[in-house]
Short mmCIF file of C-alpha atoms in Angstrom, two decimals:
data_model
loop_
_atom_site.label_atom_id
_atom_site.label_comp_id
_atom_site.label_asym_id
_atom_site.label_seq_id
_atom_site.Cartn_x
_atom_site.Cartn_y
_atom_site.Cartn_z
CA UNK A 828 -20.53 8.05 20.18
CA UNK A 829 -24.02 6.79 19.35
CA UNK A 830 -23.26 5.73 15.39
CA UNK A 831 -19.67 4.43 16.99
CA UNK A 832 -21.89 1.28 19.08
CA UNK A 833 -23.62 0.07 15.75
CA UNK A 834 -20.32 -0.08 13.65
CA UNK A 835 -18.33 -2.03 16.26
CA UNK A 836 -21.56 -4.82 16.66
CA UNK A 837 -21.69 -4.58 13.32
CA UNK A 838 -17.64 -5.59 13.08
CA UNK A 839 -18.44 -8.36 15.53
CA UNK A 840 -20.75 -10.10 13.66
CA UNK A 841 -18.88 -9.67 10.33
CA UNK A 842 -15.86 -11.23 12.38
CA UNK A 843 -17.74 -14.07 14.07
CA UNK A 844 -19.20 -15.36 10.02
CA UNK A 845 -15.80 -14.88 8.76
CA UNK A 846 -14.41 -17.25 11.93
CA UNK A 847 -17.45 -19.53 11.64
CA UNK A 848 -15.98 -20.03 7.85
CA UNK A 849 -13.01 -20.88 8.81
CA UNK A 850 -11.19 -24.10 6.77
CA UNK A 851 -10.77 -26.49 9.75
CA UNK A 852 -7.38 -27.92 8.15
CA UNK A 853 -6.09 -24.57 8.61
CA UNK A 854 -5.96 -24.63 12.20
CA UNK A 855 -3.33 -26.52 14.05
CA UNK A 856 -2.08 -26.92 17.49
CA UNK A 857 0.98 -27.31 19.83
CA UNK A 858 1.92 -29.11 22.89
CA UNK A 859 4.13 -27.52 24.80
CA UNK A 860 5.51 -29.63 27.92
CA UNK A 861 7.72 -28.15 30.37
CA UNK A 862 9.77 -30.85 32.87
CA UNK A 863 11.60 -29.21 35.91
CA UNK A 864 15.05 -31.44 36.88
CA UNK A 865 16.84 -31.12 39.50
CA UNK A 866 20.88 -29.56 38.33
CA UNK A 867 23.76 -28.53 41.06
CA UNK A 868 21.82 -27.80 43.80
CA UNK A 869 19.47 -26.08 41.57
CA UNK A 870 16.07 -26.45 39.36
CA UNK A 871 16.46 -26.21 35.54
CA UNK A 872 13.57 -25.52 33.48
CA UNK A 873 13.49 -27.79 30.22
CA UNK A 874 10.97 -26.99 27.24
CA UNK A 875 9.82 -29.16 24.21
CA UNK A 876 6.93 -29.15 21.43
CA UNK A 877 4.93 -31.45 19.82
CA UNK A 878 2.97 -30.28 16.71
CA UNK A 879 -0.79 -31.94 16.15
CA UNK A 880 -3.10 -31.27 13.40
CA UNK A 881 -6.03 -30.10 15.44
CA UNK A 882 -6.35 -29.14 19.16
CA UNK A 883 -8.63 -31.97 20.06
CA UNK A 884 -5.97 -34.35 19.25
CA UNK A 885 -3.42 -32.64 21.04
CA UNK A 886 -6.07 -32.42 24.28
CA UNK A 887 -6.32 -35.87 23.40
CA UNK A 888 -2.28 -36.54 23.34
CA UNK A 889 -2.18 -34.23 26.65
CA UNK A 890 -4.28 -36.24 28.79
CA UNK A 891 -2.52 -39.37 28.29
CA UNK A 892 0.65 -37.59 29.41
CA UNK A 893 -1.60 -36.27 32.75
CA UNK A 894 -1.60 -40.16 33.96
CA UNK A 895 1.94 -40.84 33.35
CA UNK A 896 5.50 -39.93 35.02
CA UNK A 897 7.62 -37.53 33.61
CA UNK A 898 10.46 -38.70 31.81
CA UNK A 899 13.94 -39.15 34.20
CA UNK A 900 15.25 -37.08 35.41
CA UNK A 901 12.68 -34.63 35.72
CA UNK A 902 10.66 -34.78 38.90
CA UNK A 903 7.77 -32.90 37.52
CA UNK A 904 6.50 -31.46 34.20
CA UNK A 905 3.49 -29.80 32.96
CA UNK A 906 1.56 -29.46 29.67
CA UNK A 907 -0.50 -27.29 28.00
CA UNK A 908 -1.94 -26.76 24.53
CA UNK A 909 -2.14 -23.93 22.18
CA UNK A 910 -4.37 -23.23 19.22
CA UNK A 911 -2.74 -21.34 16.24
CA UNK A 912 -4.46 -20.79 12.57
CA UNK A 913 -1.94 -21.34 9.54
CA UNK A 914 -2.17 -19.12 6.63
CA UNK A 915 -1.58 -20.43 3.19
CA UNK A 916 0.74 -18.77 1.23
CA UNK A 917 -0.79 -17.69 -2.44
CA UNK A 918 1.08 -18.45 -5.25
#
């Protein structure tokens, strides 16, 4: 248990330099917006994406949307964004 500490710290900081390396072209983001319409009687739950190059543009992109309407003939919708890292594929 003692030797089992130094070895995961050790990981961590091995782990943090490799992330700290990181290419920043190789991370990208997504909006995802979700709108809520009113169907039959009922609530449907509509989805769509929007790809961005790096999550401060889609931040950017999302808090424009915060200030506007949803699109007709949703009543309400919601965004978020999510950070994903794209591997290159060796040749």
């Amino acid at each position: 248990m003692e030797r089992t500490r130094p070895i995961i710290a050790l990981a961590l900081v091995l782990a943090a330099q490799t992330a700290a390396k990181a290419d920043p072209q190789s991370v990208n983001a997504t909006a995802h917006v979700i709108s809520l319409v009113l169907v039959d009687g009922g609530i449907e739950q509509r989805r769509e994406r929007k790809s961005f190059d790096t999550i401060e543009n889609c931040h950017a992109w999302k808090h424009e949307k915060d200030f506007l309407p949803p699109h007709p003939p949703a009543f309400i919708s919601f965004v978020y964004c999510t950070q994903t890292w794209a591997t290159l594929a060796s040749s």
